[in-house]
């Protein structure tokens, strides 16, 4: 069976994934660059990606008993992301496309999160709440594009969680560690209210902002509030803000499906909030399995498959990476 190979390399994660021509998705082979200290260093992440790429791809092919003749196209993340990281993925994609003599297709990473979500959950026309490390956007399809109805004005929600965690001695990725501490706090006493550890509310119109809430949360810990309590309140405030904007987007756009995507969508509490909000308005919340929420090669393969079903492959001369690519720059003409 012919397979589309997808290559993801926008930031921390290098990942190869596969879908077959009917859109059946296989698990990705992924590896995460974790800085020894501080945040992501783009060139070091890119070095990690280029060092590990050969092994990862070999693992994927071996695990699925495939060889190069089984691959019918190569899809890669063209943007948005960190230039040095994107260039590693694009170079691998160009090399494989040339040597295996199969089409190349550059895809929009944010749109890929939507399409793997639709693929995995069978929702059709959702509002996407895309909550990842570097991105936080509320997106809906309208007139042939995925439109950004709201987004963060400063840092992504995942970066905010990771930075807060790092300030308190927790290594990347911080989101799952904050989630664990927040549940410990709730387990100790479930009568807590947000007013006890109040933080700024991140909504600005249809947009969001997370740097102020992080500074305030750091201050709460410095003032002697228990770290578990601040983690809990940080989640409550930040997730409620996302859900509020998503709800308004659903009302404005007239959609009755909400799809979660991005690494922060692995969090049980944001899923619970999404479900409650949707139930209250007679809508349905969807979330793909965790390996398809975080950055993964399979989502790139799935978007590549959909694009090739309606348009030509990407020419070599158009295959340059696009670190600032916007969600709504991609024309969406597939189903
Ligand atoms: P992505 O950028 O989509 O690959 O997702 C990575 C981001 O997801 C990082 O910022 C992680 O801290 C965050 N993340 C992963 N799992 C969780 C979780 N359970 N709760 C909150 N954030 C999470
Ligand atoms: Mg992502």
CSV table of C-alpha atoms and ligand atoms in Angstrom, one decimal:
chain,number,residue,atom,x,y,z
A,1,UNK,CA,0.0,0.0,0.0
A,2,UNK,CA,1.4,3.4,-1.0
A,3,UNK,CA,2.1,5.7,2.0
A,4,UNK,CA,2.6,9.4,2.4
A,5,UNK,CA,5.6,10.2,4.6
A,6,UNK,CA,5.3,13.3,6.8
A,7,UNK,CA,8.2,15.2,8.4
A,8,UNK,CA,7.7,17.5,11.4
A,9,UNK,CA,10.5,19.8,12.5
A,10,UNK,CA,9.0,23.2,13.5
A,11,UNK,CA,10.5,23.3,17.1
A,12,UNK,CA,11.5,20.8,19.8
A,13,UNK,CA,10.1,17.7,18.0
A,14,UNK,CA,11.6,15.9,15.0
A,15,UNK,CA,9.0,13.3,13.9
A,16,UNK,CA,8.3,11.1,10.9
A,17,UNK,CA,4.8,9.7,10.4
A,18,UNK,CA,2.8,7.9,7.8
A,19,UNK,CA,-0.7,7.8,6.4
A,20,UNK,CA,-1.9,5.5,3.6
A,21,UNK,CA,-3.8,6.9,0.6
A,22,UNK,CA,-7.1,6.3,2.3
A,23,UNK,CA,-6.0,8.4,5.3
A,24,UNK,CA,-5.4,5.6,7.8
A,25,UNK,CA,-2.9,7.1,10.2
A,26,UNK,CA,0.1,5.1,11.7
A,27,UNK,CA,1.9,6.2,14.9
A,28,UNK,CA,4.9,8.5,14.4
A,29,UNK,CA,8.5,8.0,15.3
A,30,UNK,CA,9.5,11.1,17.3
A,31,UNK,CA,12.3,12.5,19.3
A,32,UNK,CA,12.2,15.6,21.5
A,33,UNK,CA,15.1,18.0,21.9
A,34,UNK,CA,15.3,19.0,25.6
A,35,UNK,CA,17.6,21.8,26.5
A,36,UNK,CA,20.0,21.2,29.4
A,37,UNK,CA,19.0,24.6,30.8
A,38,UNK,CA,16.9,27.5,29.7
A,39,UNK,CA,14.5,27.6,26.8
A,40,UNK,CA,14.8,26.2,23.3
A,41,UNK,CA,17.9,27.2,21.4
A,42,UNK,CA,17.0,27.0,17.7
A,43,UNK,CA,20.4,26.0,16.4
A,44,UNK,CA,20.9,23.4,19.1
A,45,UNK,CA,17.4,22.0,18.4
A,46,UNK,CA,18.3,21.9,14.6
A,47,UNK,CA,21.5,20.1,15.4
A,48,UNK,CA,19.5,17.5,17.4
A,49,UNK,CA,17.1,17.0,14.5
A,50,UNK,CA,19.9,16.5,12.0
A,51,UNK,CA,21.8,14.1,14.2
A,52,UNK,CA,18.7,11.9,15.0
A,53,UNK,CA,16.9,12.0,11.7
A,54,UNK,CA,18.5,9.0,10.0
A,55,UNK,CA,17.8,6.7,13.0
A,56,UNK,CA,14.3,7.9,13.5
A,57,UNK,CA,13.3,7.4,9.8
A,58,UNK,CA,14.9,3.9,9.8
A,59,UNK,CA,12.9,3.0,12.9
A,60,UNK,CA,9.7,4.1,11.3
A,61,UNK,CA,10.4,2.1,8.1
A,62,UNK,CA,11.5,-1.0,10.0
A,63,UNK,CA,8.6,-0.9,12.5
A,64,UNK,CA,6.2,-0.9,9.6
A,65,UNK,CA,8.2,-3.3,7.4
A,66,UNK,CA,8.4,-0.6,4.6
A,67,UNK,CA,11.0,0.3,2.1
A,68,UNK,CA,11.4,3.3,-0.1
A,69,UNK,CA,9.2,1.9,-2.9
A,70,UNK,CA,6.2,2.0,-0.5
A,71,UNK,CA,6.4,5.8,-0.2
A,72,UNK,CA,4.4,7.7,-2.7
A,73,UNK,CA,5.0,11.3,-1.5
A,74,UNK,CA,7.0,13.3,1.0
A,75,UNK,CA,5.2,16.0,3.1
A,76,UNK,CA,7.1,18.4,5.3
A,77,UNK,CA,6.3,21.3,7.7
A,78,UNK,CA,7.0,24.5,5.7
A,79,UNK,CA,6.1,26.8,8.6
A,80,UNK,CA,5.4,28.4,11.0
A,81,UNK,CA,8.3,27.6,13.2
A,82,UNK,CA,12.0,28.2,14.0
A,83,UNK,CA,14.0,28.7,10.8
A,84,UNK,CA,17.0,26.4,11.6
A,85,UNK,CA,14.6,23.6,12.7
A,86,UNK,CA,12.3,24.0,9.7
A,87,UNK,CA,15.3,23.9,7.3
A,88,UNK,CA,16.5,20.5,8.6
A,89,UNK,CA,13.1,19.0,7.9
A,90,UNK,CA,12.8,20.7,4.5
A,91,UNK,CA,16.3,19.5,3.5
A,92,UNK,CA,15.5,15.9,4.4
A,93,UNK,CA,12.2,16.1,2.5
A,94,UNK,CA,13.9,17.5,-0.7
A,95,UNK,CA,16.6,14.9,-0.5
A,96,UNK,CA,14.1,12.0,-0.1
A,97,UNK,CA,11.8,13.3,-2.7
A,98,UNK,CA,14.6,13.5,-5.2
A,99,UNK,CA,16.3,10.2,-4.5
A,100,UNK,CA,13.0,8.3,-4.2
A,101,UNK,CA,11.5,10.1,-7.2
A,102,UNK,CA,8.2,11.0,-5.5
A,103,UNK,CA,6.3,14.3,-5.1
A,104,UNK,CA,7.2,16.9,-2.4
A,105,UNK,CA,4.5,18.8,-0.6
A,106,UNK,CA,5.1,21.7,1.9
A,107,UNK,CA,2.4,22.0,4.4
A,108,UNK,CA,1.2,24.5,7.0
A,109,UNK,CA,1.9,23.1,10.5
A,110,UNK,CA,-1.2,24.8,12.2
A,111,UNK,CA,-3.5,23.5,9.5
A,112,UNK,CA,-2.0,20.0,9.9
A,113,UNK,CA,-3.2,20.0,13.6
A,114,UNK,CA,-6.8,20.6,12.4
A,115,UNK,CA,-6.7,17.9,9.7
A,116,UNK,CA,-5.2,15.2,11.9
A,117,UNK,CA,-7.9,16.1,14.5
A,118,UNK,CA,-10.6,15.8,11.8
A,119,UNK,CA,-9.0,12.5,10.7
A,120,UNK,CA,-8.9,11.0,14.2
A,121,UNK,CA,-12.2,12.2,15.6
A,122,UNK,CA,-14.5,12.3,12.6
A,123,UNK,CA,-15.7,15.8,13.5
A,124,UNK,CA,-16.4,17.8,10.3
A,125,UNK,CA,-16.5,21.5,10.6
A,126,UNK,CA,-15.1,22.4,14.0
A,127,UNK,CA,-13.8,25.5,15.7
A,128,UNK,CA,-10.2,24.4,16.6
A,129,UNK,CA,-8.8,25.5,19.9
A,130,UNK,CA,-5.1,25.1,19.1
A,131,UNK,CA,-3.1,25.2,22.3
A,132,UNK,CA,0.5,24.3,21.9
A,133,UNK,CA,4.0,25.4,23.0
A,134,UNK,CA,4.5,28.2,20.6
A,135,UNK,CA,0.9,28.8,19.3
A,136,UNK,CA,-2.4,29.6,20.8
A,137,UNK,CA,-5.2,30.2,18.2
A,138,UNK,CA,-8.9,29.8,17.8
A,139,UNK,CA,-9.6,28.8,14.2
A,140,UNK,CA,-12.6,28.1,12.0
A,141,UNK,CA,-13.0,27.4,8.3
A,142,UNK,CA,-14.8,30.0,6.3
A,143,UNK,CA,-14.7,30.8,2.5
A,144,UNK,CA,-11.8,28.5,1.7
A,145,UNK,CA,-9.4,29.3,4.5
A,146,UNK,CA,-9.0,28.5,8.1
A,147,UNK,CA,-9.5,31.9,9.7
A,148,UNK,CA,-7.9,32.9,13.0
A,149,UNK,CA,-10.7,34.3,15.1
A,150,UNK,CA,-8.6,34.8,18.2
A,151,UNK,CA,-5.0,34.2,19.3
A,152,UNK,CA,-2.4,35.0,21.9
A,153,UNK,CA,-1.0,38.5,21.7
A,154,UNK,CA,2.3,37.4,23.3
A,155,UNK,CA,3.5,33.9,24.2
A,156,UNK,CA,1.9,30.5,23.5
A,157,UNK,CA,0.1,28.9,26.4
A,158,UNK,CA,2.4,25.9,26.4
A,159,UNK,CA,5.5,28.2,26.5
A,160,UNK,CA,3.9,30.0,29.4
A,161,UNK,CA,3.4,26.7,31.3
A,162,UNK,CA,6.9,25.6,30.5
A,163,UNK,CA,8.5,28.8,31.6
A,164,UNK,CA,6.6,28.9,34.9
A,165,UNK,CA,7.6,25.3,35.5
A,166,UNK,CA,11.2,26.0,34.7
A,167,UNK,CA,11.2,28.9,37.2
A,168,UNK,CA,10.2,26.4,39.9
A,169,UNK,CA,12.8,23.7,39.0
A,170,UNK,CA,10.6,21.6,36.7
A,171,UNK,CA,12.3,20.5,33.4
A,172,UNK,CA,10.7,20.8,30.0
A,173,UNK,CA,7.9,19.9,29.2
A,174,UNK,CA,6.4,21.7,32.2
A,175,UNK,CA,2.7,21.3,31.3
A,176,UNK,CA,2.3,17.7,32.5
A,177,UNK,CA,4.2,18.5,35.7
A,178,UNK,CA,1.9,21.5,36.4
A,179,UNK,CA,-1.1,19.2,35.7
A,180,UNK,CA,0.1,16.7,38.3
A,181,UNK,CA,0.7,19.3,41.0
A,182,UNK,CA,-2.7,20.9,40.3
A,183,UNK,CA,-4.4,17.5,40.8
A,184,UNK,CA,-2.5,17.0,44.0
A,185,UNK,CA,-3.8,20.3,45.3
A,186,UNK,CA,-7.4,19.5,44.3
A,187,UNK,CA,-7.1,16.0,45.8
A,188,UNK,CA,-6.0,17.5,49.1
A,189,UNK,CA,-9.2,19.7,49.3
A,190,UNK,CA,-11.7,20.0,46.5
A,191,UNK,CA,-13.4,23.2,47.8
A,192,UNK,CA,-10.8,25.6,46.5
A,193,UNK,CA,-12.0,28.7,44.6
A,194,UNK,CA,-10.1,30.8,42.1
A,195,UNK,CA,-10.5,33.9,44.3
A,196,UNK,CA,-8.1,32.3,46.8
A,197,UNK,CA,-5.2,32.6,44.4
A,198,UNK,CA,-6.5,35.1,41.9
A,199,UNK,CA,-4.5,35.8,38.8
A,200,UNK,CA,-5.0,38.2,35.8
A,201,UNK,CA,-7.6,36.9,33.3
A,202,UNK,CA,-6.0,36.4,29.9
A,203,UNK,CA,-8.9,37.4,27.6
A,204,UNK,CA,-8.6,40.6,25.5
A,205,UNK,CA,-11.6,40.8,23.2
A,206,UNK,CA,-11.3,37.7,21.1
A,207,UNK,CA,-7.5,37.5,21.9
A,208,UNK,CA,-5.5,36.0,24.7
A,209,UNK,CA,-2.4,37.0,26.5
A,210,UNK,CA,-0.3,34.9,28.9
A,211,UNK,CA,2.8,36.7,29.9
A,212,UNK,CA,1.1,38.8,32.6
A,213,UNK,CA,-0.6,35.7,34.2
A,214,UNK,CA,2.8,34.0,34.3
A,215,UNK,CA,4.5,37.0,36.1
A,216,UNK,CA,1.6,37.1,38.6
A,217,UNK,CA,1.8,33.4,39.2
A,218,UNK,CA,5.6,33.6,39.9
A,219,UNK,CA,4.8,36.4,42.3
A,220,UNK,CA,2.2,34.3,44.2
A,221,UNK,CA,4.9,31.6,44.8
A,222,UNK,CA,7.4,34.2,45.9
A,223,UNK,CA,4.7,35.5,48.3
A,224,UNK,CA,4.6,32.1,49.9
A,225,UNK,CA,1.5,30.4,48.3
A,226,UNK,CA,2.0,26.7,47.9
A,227,UNK,CA,3.3,25.8,44.4
A,228,UNK,CA,0.5,23.2,44.0
A,229,UNK,CA,-2.1,25.8,44.6
A,230,UNK,CA,-0.6,28.2,42.2
A,231,UNK,CA,-0.3,25.5,39.5
A,232,UNK,CA,-4.0,24.7,40.0
A,233,UNK,CA,-5.1,28.4,39.8
A,234,UNK,CA,-2.8,29.0,36.8
A,235,UNK,CA,-4.5,26.1,34.9
A,236,UNK,CA,-8.0,27.3,35.9
A,237,UNK,CA,-7.4,30.9,34.8
A,238,UNK,CA,-5.5,30.2,31.6
A,239,UNK,CA,-7.8,27.4,30.4
A,240,UNK,CA,-11.0,29.2,31.3
A,241,UNK,CA,-9.7,32.1,29.1
A,242,UNK,CA,-9.2,29.8,26.1
A,243,UNK,CA,-12.6,28.1,26.6
A,244,UNK,CA,-14.3,31.5,26.8
A,245,UNK,CA,-12.9,32.7,23.5
A,246,UNK,CA,-13.6,29.3,21.9
A,247,UNK,CA,-17.2,29.5,23.0
A,248,UNK,CA,-17.6,33.0,21.5
A,249,UNK,CA,-16.0,31.8,18.3
A,250,UNK,CA,-18.5,29.0,18.1
A,251,UNK,CA,-21.4,31.4,18.6
A,252,UNK,CA,-20.1,33.9,16.0
A,253,UNK,CA,-19.1,31.3,13.4
A,254,UNK,CA,-22.3,29.2,14.0
A,255,UNK,CA,-20.4,26.0,14.6
A,256,UNK,CA,-21.4,23.2,16.9
A,257,UNK,CA,-18.2,21.2,17.1
A,258,UNK,CA,-15.1,22.1,19.1
A,259,UNK,CA,-11.8,20.4,18.3
A,260,UNK,CA,-8.8,20.6,20.7
A,261,UNK,CA,-5.3,20.3,19.3
A,262,UNK,CA,-1.7,21.0,20.3
A,263,UNK,CA,0.3,19.6,23.2
A,264,UNK,CA,-1.7,21.4,25.9
A,265,UNK,CA,-4.8,19.5,24.6
A,266,UNK,CA,-3.2,16.5,26.4
A,267,UNK,CA,-4.4,18.1,29.7
A,268,UNK,CA,-7.4,16.4,31.3
A,269,UNK,CA,-8.7,19.7,32.8
A,270,UNK,CA,-8.9,21.7,29.6
A,271,UNK,CA,-10.7,18.7,28.1
A,272,UNK,CA,-13.1,18.7,30.9
A,273,UNK,CA,-13.8,22.4,30.6
A,274,UNK,CA,-14.3,22.0,26.8
A,275,UNK,CA,-16.8,19.2,27.4
A,276,UNK,CA,-18.8,21.2,30.0
A,277,UNK,CA,-18.9,24.3,27.8
A,278,UNK,CA,-20.0,22.2,24.7
A,279,UNK,CA,-22.6,20.3,26.7
A,280,UNK,CA,-24.1,23.6,27.9
A,281,UNK,CA,-24.6,24.9,24.4
A,282,UNK,CA,-25.7,21.6,22.8
A,283,UNK,CA,-22.4,21.2,21.0
A,284,UNK,CA,-19.8,18.4,20.9
A,285,UNK,CA,-16.1,18.6,22.0
A,286,UNK,CA,-13.5,16.4,20.3
A,287,UNK,CA,-9.9,15.7,21.1
A,288,UNK,CA,-7.6,13.3,19.2
A,289,UNK,CA,-5.4,10.8,21.1
A,290,UNK,CA,-2.4,12.4,22.8
A,291,UNK,CA,0.2,11.3,20.3
A,292,UNK,CA,-1.8,13.2,17.6
A,293,UNK,CA,-2.2,16.3,19.9
A,294,UNK,CA,1.5,17.0,20.3
A,295,UNK,CA,3.6,17.8,17.2
A,296,UNK,CA,3.9,14.7,15.1
A,297,UNK,CA,4.9,13.6,11.6
A,298,UNK,CA,1.6,11.8,10.9
A,299,UNK,CA,-0.4,15.1,10.9
A,300,UNK,CA,2.0,16.5,8.3
A,301,UNK,CA,1.5,13.3,6.2
A,302,UNK,CA,-2.3,13.6,6.5
A,303,UNK,CA,-2.4,17.3,5.4
A,304,UNK,CA,0.0,16.4,2.5
A,305,UNK,CA,-2.4,13.7,1.5
A,306,UNK,CA,-5.4,16.0,1.5
A,307,UNK,CA,-3.4,18.7,-0.4
A,308,UNK,CA,-2.2,16.3,-3.1
A,309,UNK,CA,-5.8,15.2,-3.6
A,310,UNK,CA,-6.8,18.6,-4.9
A,311,UNK,CA,-3.6,20.3,-6.1
A,312,UNK,CA,-0.1,19.9,-7.5
A,313,UNK,CA,3.0,19.0,-5.6
A,314,UNK,CA,5.3,21.8,-4.3
A,315,UNK,CA,8.1,22.7,-6.8
A,316,UNK,CA,11.6,22.7,-5.5
A,317,UNK,CA,11.8,26.5,-6.2
A,318,UNK,CA,8.7,27.0,-3.9
A,319,UNK,CA,9.9,24.7,-1.1
A,320,UNK,CA,11.8,27.4,1.0
A,321,UNK,CA,10.7,27.3,4.6
A,322,UNK,CA,8.4,30.0,5.9
A,323,UNK,CA,8.9,30.7,9.6
A,324,UNK,CA,6.2,33.3,9.8
A,325,UNK,CA,3.5,31.4,7.8
A,326,UNK,CA,0.0,32.2,9.0
A,327,UNK,CA,-2.8,29.8,9.4
A,328,UNK,CA,-5.0,31.7,7.0
A,329,UNK,CA,-2.4,32.0,4.2
A,330,UNK,CA,-3.1,28.4,3.1
A,331,UNK,CA,-5.9,28.0,0.6
A,332,UNK,CA,-8.2,25.1,1.8
A,333,UNK,CA,-9.9,23.4,-1.2
A,334,UNK,CA,-10.0,19.8,0.0
A,335,UNK,CA,-13.1,18.4,1.8
B,1,LIG,P1,3.4,21.1,21.0
B,1,LIG,O1,4.1,22.4,20.9
B,1,LIG,O2,2.1,21.0,20.4
B,1,LIG,O3,4.3,19.9,20.6
B,1,LIG,O4,3.1,20.8,22.5
B,1,LIG,C1,4.1,20.9,23.5
B,1,LIG,C2,3.5,21.7,24.7
B,1,LIG,O5,2.4,21.0,25.3
B,1,LIG,C3,4.5,22.0,25.8
B,1,LIG,O6,4.4,23.3,26.1
B,1,LIG,C4,4.0,21.1,26.9
B,1,LIG,O7,4.3,21.6,28.2
B,1,LIG,C5,2.5,21.1,26.7
B,1,LIG,N1,1.9,19.9,27.3
B,1,LIG,C6,2.1,18.6,27.0
B,1,LIG,N2,1.3,17.8,27.8
B,1,LIG,C7,0.6,18.7,28.6
B,1,LIG,C8,-0.4,18.6,29.7
B,1,LIG,N3,-0.8,17.4,30.1
B,1,LIG,N4,-0.9,19.7,30.2
B,1,LIG,C9,-0.5,20.9,29.8
B,1,LIG,N5,0.4,21.1,28.8
B,1,LIG,C10,0.9,20.0,28.3
B,2,LIG,MG1,2.2,22.3,17.0
